[in-house]
CSV table of C-alpha atoms in Angstrom, one decimal:
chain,number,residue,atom,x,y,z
M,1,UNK,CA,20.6,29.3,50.4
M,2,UNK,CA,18.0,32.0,50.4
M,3,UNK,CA,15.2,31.8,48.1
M,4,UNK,CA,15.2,33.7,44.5
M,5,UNK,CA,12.5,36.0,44.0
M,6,UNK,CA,10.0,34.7,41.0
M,7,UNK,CA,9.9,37.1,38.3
M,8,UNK,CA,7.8,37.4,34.8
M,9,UNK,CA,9.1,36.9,31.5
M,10,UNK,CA,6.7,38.2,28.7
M,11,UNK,CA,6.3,35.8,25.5
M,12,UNK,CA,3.9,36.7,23.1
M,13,UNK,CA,0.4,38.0,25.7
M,14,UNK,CA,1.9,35.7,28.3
M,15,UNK,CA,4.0,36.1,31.5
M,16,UNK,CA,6.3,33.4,32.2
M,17,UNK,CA,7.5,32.9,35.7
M,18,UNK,CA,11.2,32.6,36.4
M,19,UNK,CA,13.9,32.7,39.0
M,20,UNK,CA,17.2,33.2,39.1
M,21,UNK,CA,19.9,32.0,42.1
M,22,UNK,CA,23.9,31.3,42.1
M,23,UNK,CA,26.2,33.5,40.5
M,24,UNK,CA,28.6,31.3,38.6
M,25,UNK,CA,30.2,32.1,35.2
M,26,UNK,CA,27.7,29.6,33.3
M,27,UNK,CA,24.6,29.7,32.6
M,28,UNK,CA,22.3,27.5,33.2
M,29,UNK,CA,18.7,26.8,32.0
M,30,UNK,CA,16.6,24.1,33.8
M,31,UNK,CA,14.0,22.7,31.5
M,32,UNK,CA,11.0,21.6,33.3
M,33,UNK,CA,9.0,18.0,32.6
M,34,UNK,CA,5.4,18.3,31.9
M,35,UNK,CA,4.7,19.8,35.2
M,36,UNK,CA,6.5,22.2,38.0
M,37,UNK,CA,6.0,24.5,40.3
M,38,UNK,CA,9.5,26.6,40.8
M,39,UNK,CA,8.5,27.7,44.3
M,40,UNK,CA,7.4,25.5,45.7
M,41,UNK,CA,9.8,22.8,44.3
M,42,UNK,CA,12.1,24.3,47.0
M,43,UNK,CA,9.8,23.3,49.9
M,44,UNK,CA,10.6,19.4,48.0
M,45,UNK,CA,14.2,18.3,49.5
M,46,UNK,CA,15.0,16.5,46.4
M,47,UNK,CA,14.5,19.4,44.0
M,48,UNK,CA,16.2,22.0,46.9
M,49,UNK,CA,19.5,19.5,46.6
M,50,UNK,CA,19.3,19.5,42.6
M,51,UNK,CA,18.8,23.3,42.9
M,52,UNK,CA,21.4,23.5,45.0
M,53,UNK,CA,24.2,21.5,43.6
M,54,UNK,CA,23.7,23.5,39.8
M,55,UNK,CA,23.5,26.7,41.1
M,56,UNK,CA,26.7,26.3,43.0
M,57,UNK,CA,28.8,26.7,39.9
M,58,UNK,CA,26.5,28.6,37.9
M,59,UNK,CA,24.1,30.9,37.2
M,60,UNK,CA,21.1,28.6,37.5
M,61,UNK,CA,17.6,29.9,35.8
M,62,UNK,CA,14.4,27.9,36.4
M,63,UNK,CA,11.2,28.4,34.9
M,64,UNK,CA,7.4,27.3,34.6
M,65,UNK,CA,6.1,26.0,31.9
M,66,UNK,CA,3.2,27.9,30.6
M,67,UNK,CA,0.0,26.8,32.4
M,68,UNK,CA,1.9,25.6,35.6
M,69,UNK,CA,3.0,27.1,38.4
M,70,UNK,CA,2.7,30.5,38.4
M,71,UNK,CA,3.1,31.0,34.5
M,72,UNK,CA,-0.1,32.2,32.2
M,73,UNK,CA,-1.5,29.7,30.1
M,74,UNK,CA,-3.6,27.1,29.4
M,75,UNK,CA,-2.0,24.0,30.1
M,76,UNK,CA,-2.3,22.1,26.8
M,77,UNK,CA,-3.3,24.6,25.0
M,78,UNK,CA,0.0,24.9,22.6
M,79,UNK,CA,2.0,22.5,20.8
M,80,UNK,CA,5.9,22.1,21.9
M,81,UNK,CA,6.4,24.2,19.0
M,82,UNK,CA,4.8,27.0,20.3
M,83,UNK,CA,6.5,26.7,23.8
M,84,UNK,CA,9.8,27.0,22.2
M,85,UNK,CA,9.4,30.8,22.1
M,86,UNK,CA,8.5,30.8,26.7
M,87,UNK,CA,12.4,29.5,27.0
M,88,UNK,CA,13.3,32.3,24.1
M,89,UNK,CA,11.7,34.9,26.6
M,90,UNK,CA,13.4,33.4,29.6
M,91,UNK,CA,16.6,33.6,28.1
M,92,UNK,CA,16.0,37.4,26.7
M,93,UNK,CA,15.0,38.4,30.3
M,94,UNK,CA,18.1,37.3,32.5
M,95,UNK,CA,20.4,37.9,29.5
M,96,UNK,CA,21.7,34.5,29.1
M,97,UNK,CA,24.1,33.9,26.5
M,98,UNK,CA,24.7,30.5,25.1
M,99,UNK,CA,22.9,28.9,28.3
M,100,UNK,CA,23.5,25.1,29.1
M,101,UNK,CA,20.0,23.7,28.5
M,102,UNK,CA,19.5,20.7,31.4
M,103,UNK,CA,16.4,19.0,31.1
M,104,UNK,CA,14.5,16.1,32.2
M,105,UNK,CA,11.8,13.5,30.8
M,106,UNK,CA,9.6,15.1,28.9
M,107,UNK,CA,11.0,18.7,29.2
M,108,UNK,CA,14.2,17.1,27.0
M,109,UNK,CA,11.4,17.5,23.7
M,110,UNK,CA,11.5,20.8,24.0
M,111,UNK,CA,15.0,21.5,25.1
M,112,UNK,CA,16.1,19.3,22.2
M,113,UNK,CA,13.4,21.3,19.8
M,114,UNK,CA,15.1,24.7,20.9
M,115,UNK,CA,18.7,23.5,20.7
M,116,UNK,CA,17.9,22.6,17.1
M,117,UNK,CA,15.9,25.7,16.1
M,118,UNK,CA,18.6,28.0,18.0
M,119,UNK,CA,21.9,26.1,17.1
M,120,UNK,CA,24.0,29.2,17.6
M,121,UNK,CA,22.5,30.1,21.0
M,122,UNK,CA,23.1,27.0,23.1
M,123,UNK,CA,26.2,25.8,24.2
M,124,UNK,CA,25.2,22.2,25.4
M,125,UNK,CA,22.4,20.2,26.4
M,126,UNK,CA,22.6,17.9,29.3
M,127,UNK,CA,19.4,15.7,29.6
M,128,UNK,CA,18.0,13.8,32.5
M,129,UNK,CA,16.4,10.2,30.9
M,130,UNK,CA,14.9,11.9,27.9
M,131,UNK,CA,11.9,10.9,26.4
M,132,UNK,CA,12.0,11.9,22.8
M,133,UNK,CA,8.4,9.8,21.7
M,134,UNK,CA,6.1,8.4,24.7
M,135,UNK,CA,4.0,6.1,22.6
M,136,UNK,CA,4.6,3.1,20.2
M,137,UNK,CA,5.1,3.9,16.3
M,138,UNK,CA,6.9,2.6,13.4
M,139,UNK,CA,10.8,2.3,14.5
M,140,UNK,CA,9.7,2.2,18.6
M,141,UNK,CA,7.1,-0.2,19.1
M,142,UNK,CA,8.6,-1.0,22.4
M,143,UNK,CA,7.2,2.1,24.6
M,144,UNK,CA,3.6,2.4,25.7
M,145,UNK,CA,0.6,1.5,23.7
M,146,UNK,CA,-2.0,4.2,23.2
M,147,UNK,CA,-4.2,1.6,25.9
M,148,UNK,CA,-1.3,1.5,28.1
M,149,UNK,CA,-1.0,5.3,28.0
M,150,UNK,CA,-4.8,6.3,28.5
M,151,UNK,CA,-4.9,3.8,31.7
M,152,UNK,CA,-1.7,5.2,32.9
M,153,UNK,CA,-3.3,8.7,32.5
M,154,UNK,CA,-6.4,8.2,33.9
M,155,UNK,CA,-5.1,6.9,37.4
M,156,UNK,CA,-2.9,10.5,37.3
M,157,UNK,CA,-5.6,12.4,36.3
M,158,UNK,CA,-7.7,10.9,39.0
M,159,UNK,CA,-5.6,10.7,42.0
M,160,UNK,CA,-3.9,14.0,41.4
M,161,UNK,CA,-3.0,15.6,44.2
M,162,UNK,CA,-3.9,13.5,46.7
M,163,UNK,CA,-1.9,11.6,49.4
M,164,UNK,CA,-2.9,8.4,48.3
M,165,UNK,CA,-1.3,5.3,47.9
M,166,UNK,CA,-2.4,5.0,44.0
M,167,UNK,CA,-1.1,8.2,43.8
M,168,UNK,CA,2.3,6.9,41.8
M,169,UNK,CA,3.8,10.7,41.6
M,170,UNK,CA,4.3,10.4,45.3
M,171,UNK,CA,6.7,8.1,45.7
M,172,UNK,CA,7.8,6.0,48.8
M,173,UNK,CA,9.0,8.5,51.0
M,174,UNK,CA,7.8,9.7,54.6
M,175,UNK,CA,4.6,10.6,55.5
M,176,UNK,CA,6.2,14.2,55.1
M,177,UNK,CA,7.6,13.9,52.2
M,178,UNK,CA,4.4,12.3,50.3
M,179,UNK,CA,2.3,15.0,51.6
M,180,UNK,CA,4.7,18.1,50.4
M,181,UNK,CA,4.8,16.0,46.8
M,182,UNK,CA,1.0,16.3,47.0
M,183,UNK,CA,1.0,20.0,47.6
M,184,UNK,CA,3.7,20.6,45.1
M,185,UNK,CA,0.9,18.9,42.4
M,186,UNK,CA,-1.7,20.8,43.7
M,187,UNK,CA,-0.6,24.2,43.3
M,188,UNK,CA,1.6,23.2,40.3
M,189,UNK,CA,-1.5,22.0,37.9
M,190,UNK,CA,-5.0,21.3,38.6
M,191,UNK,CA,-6.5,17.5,37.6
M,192,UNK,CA,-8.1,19.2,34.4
M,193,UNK,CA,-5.0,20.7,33.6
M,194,UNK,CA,-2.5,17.7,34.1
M,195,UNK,CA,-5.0,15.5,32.0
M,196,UNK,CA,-4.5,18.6,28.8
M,197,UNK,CA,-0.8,18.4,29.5
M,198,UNK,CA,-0.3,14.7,29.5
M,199,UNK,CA,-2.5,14.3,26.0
M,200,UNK,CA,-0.2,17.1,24.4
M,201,UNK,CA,2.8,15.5,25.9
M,202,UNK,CA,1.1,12.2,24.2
M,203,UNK,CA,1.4,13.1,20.8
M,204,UNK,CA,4.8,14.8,20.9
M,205,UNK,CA,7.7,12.9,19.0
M,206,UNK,CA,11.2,14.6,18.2
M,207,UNK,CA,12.7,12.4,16.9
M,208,UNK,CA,13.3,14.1,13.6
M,209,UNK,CA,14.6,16.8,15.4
M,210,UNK,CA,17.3,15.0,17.5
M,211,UNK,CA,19.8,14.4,14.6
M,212,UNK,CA,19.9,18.4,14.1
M,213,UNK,CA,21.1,18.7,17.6
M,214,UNK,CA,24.6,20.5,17.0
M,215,UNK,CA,26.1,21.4,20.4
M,216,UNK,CA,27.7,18.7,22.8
M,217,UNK,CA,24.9,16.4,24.6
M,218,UNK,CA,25.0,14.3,27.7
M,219,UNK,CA,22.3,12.0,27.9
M,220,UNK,CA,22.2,10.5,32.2
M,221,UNK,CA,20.6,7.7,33.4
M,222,UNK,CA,20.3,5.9,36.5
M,223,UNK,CA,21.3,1.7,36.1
M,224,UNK,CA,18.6,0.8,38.3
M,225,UNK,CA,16.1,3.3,37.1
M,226,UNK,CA,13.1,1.0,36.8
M,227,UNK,CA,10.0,3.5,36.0
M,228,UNK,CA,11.4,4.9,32.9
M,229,UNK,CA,12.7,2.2,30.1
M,230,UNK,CA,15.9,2.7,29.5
M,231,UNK,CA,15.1,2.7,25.6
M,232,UNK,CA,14.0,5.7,25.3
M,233,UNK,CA,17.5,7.0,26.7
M,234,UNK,CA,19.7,5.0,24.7
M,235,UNK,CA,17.3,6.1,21.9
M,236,UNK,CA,18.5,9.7,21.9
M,237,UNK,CA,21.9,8.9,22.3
M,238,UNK,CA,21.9,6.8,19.4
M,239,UNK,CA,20.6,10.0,17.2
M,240,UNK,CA,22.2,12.9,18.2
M,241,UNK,CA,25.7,13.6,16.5
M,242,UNK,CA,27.9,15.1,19.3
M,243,UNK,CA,26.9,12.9,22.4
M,244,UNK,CA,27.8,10.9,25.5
M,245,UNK,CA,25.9,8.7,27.2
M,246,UNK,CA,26.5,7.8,30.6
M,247,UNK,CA,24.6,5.6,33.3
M,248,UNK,CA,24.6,6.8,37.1
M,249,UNK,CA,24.8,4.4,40.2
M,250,UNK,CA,21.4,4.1,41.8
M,251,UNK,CA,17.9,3.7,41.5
M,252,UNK,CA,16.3,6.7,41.9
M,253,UNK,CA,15.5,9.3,38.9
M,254,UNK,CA,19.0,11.0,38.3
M,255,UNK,CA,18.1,14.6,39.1
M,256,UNK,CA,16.6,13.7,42.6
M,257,UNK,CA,18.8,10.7,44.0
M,258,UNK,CA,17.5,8.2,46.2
M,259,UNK,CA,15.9,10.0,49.6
């Protein structure tokens, strides 16, 4: 499959970076996690296959979020809120209309926040083991403590970009594959930057927002997905109205597979 060109969506004084690849009667909107670079991802044979396999019955649209990739922004910088208005632009610039949102992680806040801000516009949300609160509170004091968390965060922020065994985001793959995965966080987000976006993405909780979801949701999981509890998952499919939950065979995160 050739590679899309990258384009700019304008939101607000902002370009947002987008592409656009398959030509399928659906549309389709891939909300990002906290991080991405949409060029690069292709180089990354795990995203190329989930790329891939969406835009081959649809018209798939990826974006960065602002502050990564090749978007404008200070990564950070804006609540989720405030975000919600880069997909708006997205969608107004390919002329999507009632887009399937599919997100993943921490990118299923924000898909979740504009499904239920824009119940008219989206026709279903399909998300990859959402994460609707990362940190303990009243009603989840199973997830991370706010300890937990700032350790967690530190050894990102410090081994960011490196091919380096501490470096968790790089998996367990070949000596190929770790170093691409290292580039891909390089040139997605600096150090600086990944530490603003994971203490925004610290204090986000949606969980108000999930029971306003209106359009049909599928909420995927892997059984022997061992990174990500599976509590935040069932969490979300406990709260939104219209939704299925279903758990996929293997270990690896869903929207990658196992290499």
């Amino acid at each position: 499959m050739d590679r899309p060109k990258t384009r700019y969506a304008p939101s607000g004084d902002l370009k947002i970076a987008y592409q656009v690849v398959g030509d399928g009667p659906l549309d389709l909107v891939l909300v990002p996690a906290w991080v991405s670079n949409i060029e690069i991802g292709w180089d990354l044979k795990s995203y190329a296959r989930l790329f891939e396999g969406l835009a081959s019955f649809s018209r798939l649209i990826l974006f960065d979020r602002r502050g990564n990739g090749m978007s404008d922004g200070i990564a950070g910088a804006m609540p989720l809120e405030e975000q919600v208005d880069d997909v708006c632009a997205v969608i107004d610039a390919v002329g999507a209309e009632q887009p399937v949102l599919v997100s993943m992680l921490e990118g299923c806040a924000l898909s979740a926040l504009y499904a239920a801000s824009h119940p008219a516009l989206v026709r279903a949300l399909v998300m990859l083991s959402p994460i609707p609160r990362p940190i303990a509170g009243p009603g989840y004091e199973w997830a991370q403590s706010v300890e937990e968390r700032a350790a967690l965060v530190r050894s990102f922020v410090e081994h960011w970009g490196l091919d380096s065994p501490a470096n968790q985001f790089l998996g367990t793959g070949s000596s190929e594959q770790r170093d691409t995965w290292a580039r891909w966080q390089r040139l997605a987000i600096g150090p600086a930057g990944a530490a603003a976006s994971l203490a925004i993405h610290g204090e986000t909780d949606v969980r108000d927002v999930l029971p306003s979801v209106q359009c049909p949701t599928l909420v995927l999981r892997p059984e022997g997905e061992t990174i990500f509890d599976e509590r935040h998952s069932r969490y979300v499919a406990e709260q939104i109205p219209d939704v299925r939950y279903v758990e996929t065979p293997g270990k690896g995160p869903v929207w990658l597979g196992e290499e």
